[in-house]
Each structure stands twice: as structure tokens, then as C-alpha cells.
């Protein structure tokens, strides 16, 4: 799940409103609900906004569960913290939680205090960030987004849009059809090149190895190297036996 383009409210509620299409879209699947329509669900009738919330609760177990269990580099909660958060959300008392987990009430209170302080810290940081970066920087200075399945996030991903355009122009002899001149050994260039190549695969589609090779052969002679790096850098995944490949979201 890419949260970078969402507002805090959209992340918290689990859906977004598309003003152009006038639809409410679930953050976790392709389901959408048209504004102005009434939806019958479980014997009741709901507006589109309430229907998408009901959908998230029924089909995805609720937005909180999705946020807590998200496989994202931004989700840094430990297993124990996730369990605690769900218990706090259930409305259980500190005494009930302590008994369930086999710890003292004081331990649970300290954890509750820690969560609260971290939230305050996050708000303070967000306020600073929005003061500094709230206004969009010039396009050429904007840092390009990091894909969700990046396996090792470090300086190689600190790439501006201007750098990205330069790498694309110097690395590919043709953009349509896509033809790669050389696969650079420099990490930043690899990231940009692989991201561009990954765009040639359809989201949600399963490919066998031959299909993947056919796509890559048209782009670069050493298709096996490109295929290996697409997997290694988290742009694609495959089954253990290597028979099926798919593009990461």
C-alpha cells in the first residue's frame, strides 16, 4: 500500500474520494462506490461513503486491522505492540489486558503512556515537516517516491525528478518501445532503470517465466540479469519454484 499520496484522514478512514469520478474508493482493493447512489448491505441501506466504510469492515476486517498488519517499511510496530494496540482498541481495561497478557497493570499503563508520547512526537514532527515541505518544491527538485517493496532503503533512493529524467535519457536508446542501452553498475541508476522496466508489466497479472523473458528480451539482451535484479530490488516477486511472477504494488 502506497500511503505517500494519501492524506492522514484518507489513511485513517481506509478510503479516498475521487472528485473527478465522484466515487469513494477502498484503499485495499478495487471496490468503489458511486456518490449519490444508495447501497443495500446486510438488510440496511447506506450512502456511498457509509457503504465503503461498511465494506472495509466486512471484507477487510476493519481499517485498524489493515493498518496494523500492513506489510510496509513504515509499519514499525512489533508483534507485541500490535497485540496491545488491538486490545486497547477493543475497550478492555488495563486490568483485563494485564491479566490476559500475564503482566502487571503498571506495565500496561506504561505502554499506553509510551504510545501516547510517540503520537505526540509524530504530530510535532509532522508539523515541522509541513512547515518546511508543505509547499511543493520545484518538480526538478522533488524526490521520487520509493516503491513499497524496496528491500534496502538507503541513499540509492535519494533521487530527484531531474536526476531520474537524466538517467532515463542516457540509459535508454528508445522509450517507446523501451530499449535499454546498458545496465549501469551504479545503484541510483539501477533503481531508476528497474523502475522503468517494471512499468512494462501489468499490475495484478501473473506471468510465467517465458512471458517475463519475452518482455525483457525486447528491452535488453541480458534479460536474465534484469529479471534477477527486478526480484532482488523488490519490483517483482515470484513463487519459490520460479514458475509464476508478478509485479509488486
mmCIF file of C-alpha atoms in Angstrom:
data_model
loop_
_atom_site.group_PDB
_atom_site.id
_atom_site.type_symbol
_atom_site.label_atom_id
_atom_site.label_comp_id
_atom_site.label_asym_id
_atom_site.label_seq_id
_atom_site.Cartn_x
_atom_site.Cartn_y
_atom_site.Cartn_z
ATOM 1 C CA UNK A 1 0.000 0.000 0.000
ATOM 2 C CA UNK A 2 1.421 3.365 -1.044
ATOM 3 C CA UNK A 3 0.446 5.931 1.592
ATOM 4 C CA UNK A 4 2.644 8.705 0.169
ATOM 5 C CA UNK A 5 -0.107 10.201 -1.998
ATOM 6 C CA UNK A 6 -2.813 9.974 0.693
ATOM 7 C CA UNK A 7 -3.806 12.473 3.343
ATOM 8 C CA UNK A 8 -3.736 11.463 7.002
ATOM 9 C CA UNK A 9 -7.543 11.391 7.011
ATOM 10 C CA UNK A 10 -7.638 9.039 3.988
ATOM 11 C CA UNK A 11 -5.222 6.671 5.718
ATOM 12 C CA UNK A 12 -7.245 6.748 8.943
ATOM 13 C CA UNK A 13 -10.595 6.090 7.245
ATOM 14 C CA UNK A 14 -9.351 3.475 4.776
ATOM 15 C CA UNK A 15 -10.804 5.042 1.635
ATOM 16 C CA UNK A 16 -10.407 8.010 -0.694
ATOM 17 C CA UNK A 17 -12.862 10.220 -2.536
ATOM 18 C CA UNK A 18 -12.165 10.802 -6.222
ATOM 19 C CA UNK A 19 -13.684 14.191 -7.050
ATOM 20 C CA UNK A 20 -13.382 13.733 -10.822
ATOM 21 C CA UNK A 21 -15.089 10.337 -10.958
ATOM 22 C CA UNK A 22 -17.277 11.092 -7.915
ATOM 23 C CA UNK A 23 -16.574 7.758 -6.284
ATOM 24 C CA UNK A 24 -15.375 6.510 -2.906
ATOM 25 C CA UNK A 25 -12.505 4.033 -3.364
ATOM 26 C CA UNK A 26 -11.358 1.384 -0.901
ATOM 27 C CA UNK A 27 -7.635 1.645 -0.097
ATOM 28 C CA UNK A 28 -7.247 -2.137 -0.030
ATOM 29 C CA UNK A 29 -8.975 -3.399 -3.149
ATOM 30 C CA UNK A 30 -10.529 -2.203 -6.403
ATOM 31 C CA UNK A 31 -14.016 -1.769 -4.904
ATOM 32 C CA UNK A 32 -15.618 1.642 -5.329
ATOM 33 C CA UNK A 33 -18.977 3.231 -4.531
ATOM 34 C CA UNK A 34 -20.606 5.960 -6.619
ATOM 35 C CA UNK A 35 -21.510 9.164 -4.834
ATOM 36 C CA UNK A 36 -25.275 9.724 -4.845
ATOM 37 C CA UNK A 37 -26.123 6.027 -5.010
ATOM 38 C CA UNK A 38 -27.775 4.065 -2.191
ATOM 39 C CA UNK A 39 -26.381 0.616 -1.411
ATOM 40 C CA UNK A 40 -28.230 -2.283 0.214
ATOM 41 C CA UNK A 41 -25.959 -4.234 2.558
ATOM 42 C CA UNK A 42 -26.992 -6.854 5.105
ATOM 43 C CA UNK A 43 -30.605 -5.690 5.123
ATOM 44 C CA UNK A 44 -29.789 -1.993 5.548
ATOM 45 C CA UNK A 45 -29.312 0.906 3.153
ATOM 46 C CA UNK A 46 -26.199 3.088 3.055
ATOM 47 C CA UNK A 47 -24.915 6.146 1.207
ATOM 48 C CA UNK A 48 -21.728 5.609 -0.794
ATOM 49 C CA UNK A 49 -19.492 6.988 1.970
ATOM 50 C CA UNK A 50 -21.038 4.754 4.618
ATOM 51 C CA UNK A 51 -21.100 1.790 2.224
ATOM 52 C CA UNK A 52 -17.349 1.914 1.591
ATOM 53 C CA UNK A 53 -16.734 2.049 5.360
ATOM 54 C CA UNK A 54 -19.043 -0.949 5.816
ATOM 55 C CA UNK A 55 -17.212 -2.757 3.004
ATOM 56 C CA UNK A 56 -13.844 -2.220 4.721
ATOM 57 C CA UNK A 57 -15.230 -3.560 7.985
ATOM 58 C CA UNK A 58 -16.805 -6.651 6.408
ATOM 59 C CA UNK A 59 -14.299 -7.575 3.687
ATOM 60 C CA UNK A 60 -11.031 -6.415 5.259
ATOM 61 C CA UNK A 61 -11.673 -6.801 8.968
ATOM 62 C CA UNK A 62 -11.715 -3.071 9.567
ATOM 63 C CA UNK A 63 -9.256 -0.303 8.779
ATOM 64 C CA UNK A 64 -7.321 -0.610 12.036
ATOM 65 C CA UNK A 65 -6.524 -4.263 11.392
ATOM 66 C CA UNK A 66 -5.312 -3.431 7.884
ATOM 67 C CA UNK A 67 -3.068 -0.625 9.149
ATOM 68 C CA UNK A 68 -1.611 -2.760 11.932
ATOM 69 C CA UNK A 69 -0.951 -5.783 9.707
ATOM 70 C CA UNK A 70 0.305 -3.776 6.711
ATOM 71 C CA UNK A 71 3.482 -5.189 5.171
ATOM 72 C CA UNK A 72 5.127 -1.802 4.826
ATOM 73 C CA UNK A 73 8.500 -0.325 5.656
ATOM 74 C CA UNK A 74 6.590 2.369 7.552
ATOM 75 C CA UNK A 75 4.891 -0.108 9.875
ATOM 76 C CA UNK A 76 7.475 -0.428 12.667
ATOM 77 C CA UNK A 77 5.206 -1.898 15.354
ATOM 78 C CA UNK A 78 6.492 -5.099 16.939
ATOM 79 C CA UNK A 79 4.280 -8.175 17.274
ATOM 80 C CA UNK A 80 3.669 -7.399 20.963
ATOM 81 C CA UNK A 81 2.820 -3.773 20.213
ATOM 82 C CA UNK A 82 0.331 -4.823 17.543
ATOM 83 C CA UNK A 83 -1.360 -7.153 20.024
ATOM 84 C CA UNK A 84 -1.518 -4.366 22.603
ATOM 85 C CA UNK A 85 -2.977 -1.854 20.154
ATOM 86 C CA UNK A 86 -5.780 -4.251 19.241
ATOM 87 C CA UNK A 87 -6.514 -4.875 22.919
ATOM 88 C CA UNK A 88 -6.613 -1.140 23.628
ATOM 89 C CA UNK A 89 -8.929 -0.681 20.649
ATOM 90 C CA UNK A 90 -11.267 -3.383 21.985
ATOM 91 C CA UNK A 91 -12.039 -1.215 25.016
ATOM 92 C CA UNK A 92 -10.600 -3.669 27.510
ATOM 93 C CA UNK A 93 -9.452 -2.196 30.813
ATOM 94 C CA UNK A 94 -5.799 -2.143 31.824
ATOM 95 C CA UNK A 95 -6.605 -4.798 34.433
ATOM 96 C CA UNK A 96 -8.220 -7.069 31.823
ATOM 97 C CA UNK A 97 -5.336 -6.618 29.391
ATOM 98 C CA UNK A 98 -2.752 -7.246 32.114
ATOM 99 C CA UNK A 99 -4.496 -10.474 33.113
ATOM 100 C CA UNK A 100 -4.722 -11.640 29.508
ATOM 101 C CA UNK A 101 -1.037 -10.979 28.852
ATOM 102 C CA UNK A 102 0.207 -12.126 32.240
ATOM 103 C CA UNK A 103 1.816 -8.806 33.200
ATOM 104 C CA UNK A 104 1.143 -6.091 35.774
ATOM 105 C CA UNK A 105 -1.313 -3.240 35.327
ATOM 106 C CA UNK A 106 1.626 -0.848 35.740
ATOM 107 C CA UNK A 107 3.274 -2.400 32.664
ATOM 108 C CA UNK A 108 0.134 -1.845 30.599
ATOM 109 C CA UNK A 109 -0.154 1.769 31.803
ATOM 110 C CA UNK A 110 3.468 2.409 30.823
ATOM 111 C CA UNK A 111 2.771 1.011 27.354
ATOM 112 C CA UNK A 112 -0.322 3.192 26.993
ATOM 113 C CA UNK A 113 1.790 6.209 28.048
ATOM 114 C CA UNK A 114 4.510 5.258 25.531
ATOM 115 C CA UNK A 115 2.006 5.071 22.673
ATOM 116 C CA UNK A 116 0.625 8.485 23.612
ATOM 117 C CA UNK A 117 4.080 10.076 23.735
ATOM 118 C CA UNK A 118 5.033 8.594 20.372
ATOM 119 C CA UNK A 119 1.848 10.047 18.869
ATOM 120 C CA UNK A 120 2.754 13.485 20.252
ATOM 121 C CA UNK A 121 6.248 13.131 18.825
ATOM 122 C CA UNK A 122 4.827 12.172 15.424
ATOM 123 C CA UNK A 123 2.470 15.185 15.433
ATOM 124 C CA UNK A 124 5.338 17.523 16.302
ATOM 125 C CA UNK A 125 7.484 16.093 13.500
ATOM 126 C CA UNK A 126 4.595 16.308 11.027
ATOM 127 C CA UNK A 127 4.002 19.963 11.941
ATOM 128 C CA UNK A 128 7.682 20.748 11.304
ATOM 129 C CA UNK A 129 7.714 18.794 8.049
ATOM 130 C CA UNK A 130 4.614 20.537 6.696
ATOM 131 C CA UNK A 131 6.044 23.939 7.617
ATOM 132 C CA UNK A 132 9.207 23.186 5.651
ATOM 133 C CA UNK A 133 7.941 20.995 2.823
ATOM 134 C CA UNK A 134 4.221 21.786 2.751
ATOM 135 C CA UNK A 135 4.603 23.809 -0.403
ATOM 136 C CA UNK A 136 5.505 21.541 -3.295
ATOM 137 C CA UNK A 137 9.130 22.025 -4.354
ATOM 138 C CA UNK A 138 10.025 22.671 -7.993
ATOM 139 C CA UNK A 139 9.420 19.471 -9.944
ATOM 140 C CA UNK A 140 13.095 19.014 -10.752
ATOM 141 C CA UNK A 141 14.000 19.049 -7.036
ATOM 142 C CA UNK A 142 11.239 16.680 -5.906
ATOM 143 C CA UNK A 143 12.444 13.330 -4.525
ATOM 144 C CA UNK A 144 10.835 10.483 -6.442
ATOM 145 C CA UNK A 145 8.693 8.080 -4.345
ATOM 146 C CA UNK A 146 10.228 4.854 -3.031
ATOM 147 C CA UNK A 147 8.318 1.737 -4.071
ATOM 148 C CA UNK A 148 6.721 -0.179 -1.191
ATOM 149 C CA UNK A 149 8.698 -3.403 -1.636
ATOM 150 C CA UNK A 150 12.130 -1.786 -1.674
ATOM 151 C CA UNK A 151 14.392 -4.350 0.001
ATOM 152 C CA UNK A 152 17.038 -1.948 1.299
ATOM 153 C CA UNK A 153 16.118 1.723 1.670
ATOM 154 C CA UNK A 154 19.264 3.855 1.698
ATOM 155 C CA UNK A 155 20.918 6.703 -0.217
ATOM 156 C CA UNK A 156 20.402 4.939 -3.535
ATOM 157 C CA UNK A 157 16.754 6.055 -3.347
ATOM 158 C CA UNK A 158 17.534 9.747 -2.825
ATOM 159 C CA UNK A 159 16.824 10.578 -6.446
ATOM 160 C CA UNK A 160 15.333 13.835 -7.667
ATOM 161 C CA UNK A 161 12.993 14.015 -10.628
ATOM 162 C CA UNK A 162 15.714 15.863 -12.533
ATOM 163 C CA UNK A 163 18.210 13.032 -11.851
ATOM 164 C CA UNK A 164 15.621 10.462 -12.877
ATOM 165 C CA UNK A 165 14.989 12.155 -16.211
ATOM 166 C CA UNK A 166 18.726 12.393 -16.903
ATOM 167 C CA UNK A 167 19.253 8.689 -16.100
ATOM 168 C CA UNK A 168 16.375 7.671 -18.358
ATOM 169 C CA UNK A 169 17.637 9.808 -21.232
ATOM 170 C CA UNK A 170 21.185 8.468 -21.007
ATOM 171 C CA UNK A 171 20.373 4.810 -20.265
ATOM 172 C CA UNK A 172 17.683 4.071 -22.856
ATOM 173 C CA UNK A 173 18.065 4.459 -26.599
ATOM 174 C CA UNK A 174 14.285 4.370 -27.034
ATOM 175 C CA UNK A 175 11.404 4.925 -24.628
ATOM 176 C CA UNK A 176 8.708 3.557 -26.916
ATOM 177 C CA UNK A 177 9.343 0.737 -27.452
ATOM 178 C CA UNK A 178 11.563 0.598 -24.393
ATOM 179 C CA UNK A 179 15.160 -0.314 -25.283
ATOM 180 C CA UNK A 180 17.982 -0.259 -22.723
ATOM 181 C CA UNK A 181 21.477 0.673 -23.938
ATOM 182 C CA UNK A 182 23.386 -0.514 -20.878
ATOM 183 C CA UNK A 183 22.635 -1.652 -17.348
ATOM 184 C CA UNK A 184 24.676 0.588 -15.083
ATOM 185 C CA UNK A 185 26.592 -0.687 -12.060
ATOM 186 C CA UNK A 186 25.707 2.490 -10.138
ATOM 187 C CA UNK A 187 22.973 1.910 -7.580
ATOM 188 C CA UNK A 188 20.900 5.054 -8.247
ATOM 189 C CA UNK A 189 20.842 4.300 -11.950
ATOM 190 C CA UNK A 190 19.815 0.703 -11.286
ATOM 191 C CA UNK A 191 16.825 1.872 -9.245
ATOM 192 C CA UNK A 192 15.613 4.233 -11.983
ATOM 193 C CA UNK A 193 16.223 1.728 -14.788
ATOM 194 C CA UNK A 194 14.492 -1.137 -12.973
ATOM 195 C CA UNK A 195 11.532 1.054 -12.023
ATOM 196 C CA UNK A 196 11.057 1.991 -15.673
ATOM 197 C CA UNK A 197 11.301 -1.607 -16.835
ATOM 198 C CA UNK A 198 8.846 -2.722 -14.135
ATOM 199 C CA UNK A 199 6.277 -0.370 -15.694
ATOM 200 C CA UNK A 200 6.112 -2.735 -18.671
ATOM 201 C CA UNK A 201 4.369 -5.368 -16.521
ATOM 202 C CA UNK A 202 0.675 -5.209 -15.663
ATOM 203 C CA UNK A 203 -0.347 -4.838 -12.047
ATOM 204 C CA UNK A 204 -2.340 -7.820 -10.764
ATOM 205 C CA UNK A 205 -1.349 -10.143 -13.614
ATOM 206 C CA UNK A 206 0.529 -13.429 -13.136
ATOM 207 C CA UNK A 207 3.316 -14.202 -15.635
ATOM 208 C CA UNK A 208 5.144 -17.439 -16.272
ATOM 209 C CA UNK A 209 8.928 -17.272 -16.762
ATOM 210 C CA UNK A 210 8.701 -17.350 -20.564
ATOM 211 C CA UNK A 211 6.340 -14.381 -20.595
ATOM 212 C CA UNK A 212 8.677 -12.419 -18.325
ATOM 213 C CA UNK A 213 11.638 -13.285 -20.528
ATOM 214 C CA UNK A 214 9.788 -12.245 -23.679
ATOM 215 C CA UNK A 215 9.077 -8.809 -22.202
ATOM 216 C CA UNK A 216 12.668 -8.354 -21.023
ATOM 217 C CA UNK A 217 14.343 -9.660 -24.194
ATOM 218 C CA UNK A 218 12.688 -6.867 -26.159
ATOM 219 C CA UNK A 219 14.256 -4.363 -23.754
ATOM 220 C CA UNK A 220 17.782 -5.723 -23.141
ATOM 221 C CA UNK A 221 19.891 -8.646 -24.351
ATOM 222 C CA UNK A 222 20.919 -9.807 -20.884
ATOM 223 C CA UNK A 223 17.351 -10.421 -19.770
ATOM 224 C CA UNK A 224 18.335 -12.875 -17.011
ATOM 225 C CA UNK A 225 20.320 -10.163 -15.203
ATOM 226 C CA UNK A 226 17.409 -7.731 -15.416
ATOM 227 C CA UNK A 227 14.980 -10.385 -14.185
ATOM 228 C CA UNK A 228 17.235 -11.179 -11.230
ATOM 229 C CA UNK A 229 17.553 -7.509 -10.236
ATOM 230 C CA UNK A 230 13.798 -6.898 -10.573
ATOM 231 C CA UNK A 231 13.314 -9.598 -7.943
ATOM 232 C CA UNK A 232 16.272 -8.513 -5.824
ATOM 233 C CA UNK A 233 15.177 -4.885 -5.646
ATOM 234 C CA UNK A 234 11.559 -5.738 -4.848
ATOM 235 C CA UNK A 235 9.962 -4.583 -8.099
ATOM 236 C CA UNK A 236 8.682 -8.106 -8.808
ATOM 237 C CA UNK A 237 8.058 -11.276 -6.843
ATOM 238 C CA UNK A 238 7.918 -14.930 -7.829
ATOM 239 C CA UNK A 239 6.841 -18.263 -6.430
ATOM 240 C CA UNK A 240 9.502 -20.451 -4.816
ATOM 241 C CA UNK A 241 9.653 -22.760 -7.814
ATOM 242 C CA UNK A 242 10.042 -19.788 -10.171
ATOM 243 C CA UNK A 243 7.043 -20.720 -12.301
ATOM 244 C CA UNK A 244 5.000 -17.569 -11.620
ATOM 245 C CA UNK A 245 5.998 -13.913 -11.465
ATOM 246 C CA UNK A 246 4.032 -10.761 -10.638
ATOM 247 C CA UNK A 247 4.643 -7.053 -10.318
ATOM 248 C CA UNK A 248 4.731 -5.702 -6.774
ATOM 249 C CA UNK A 249 2.296 -2.943 -5.878
#
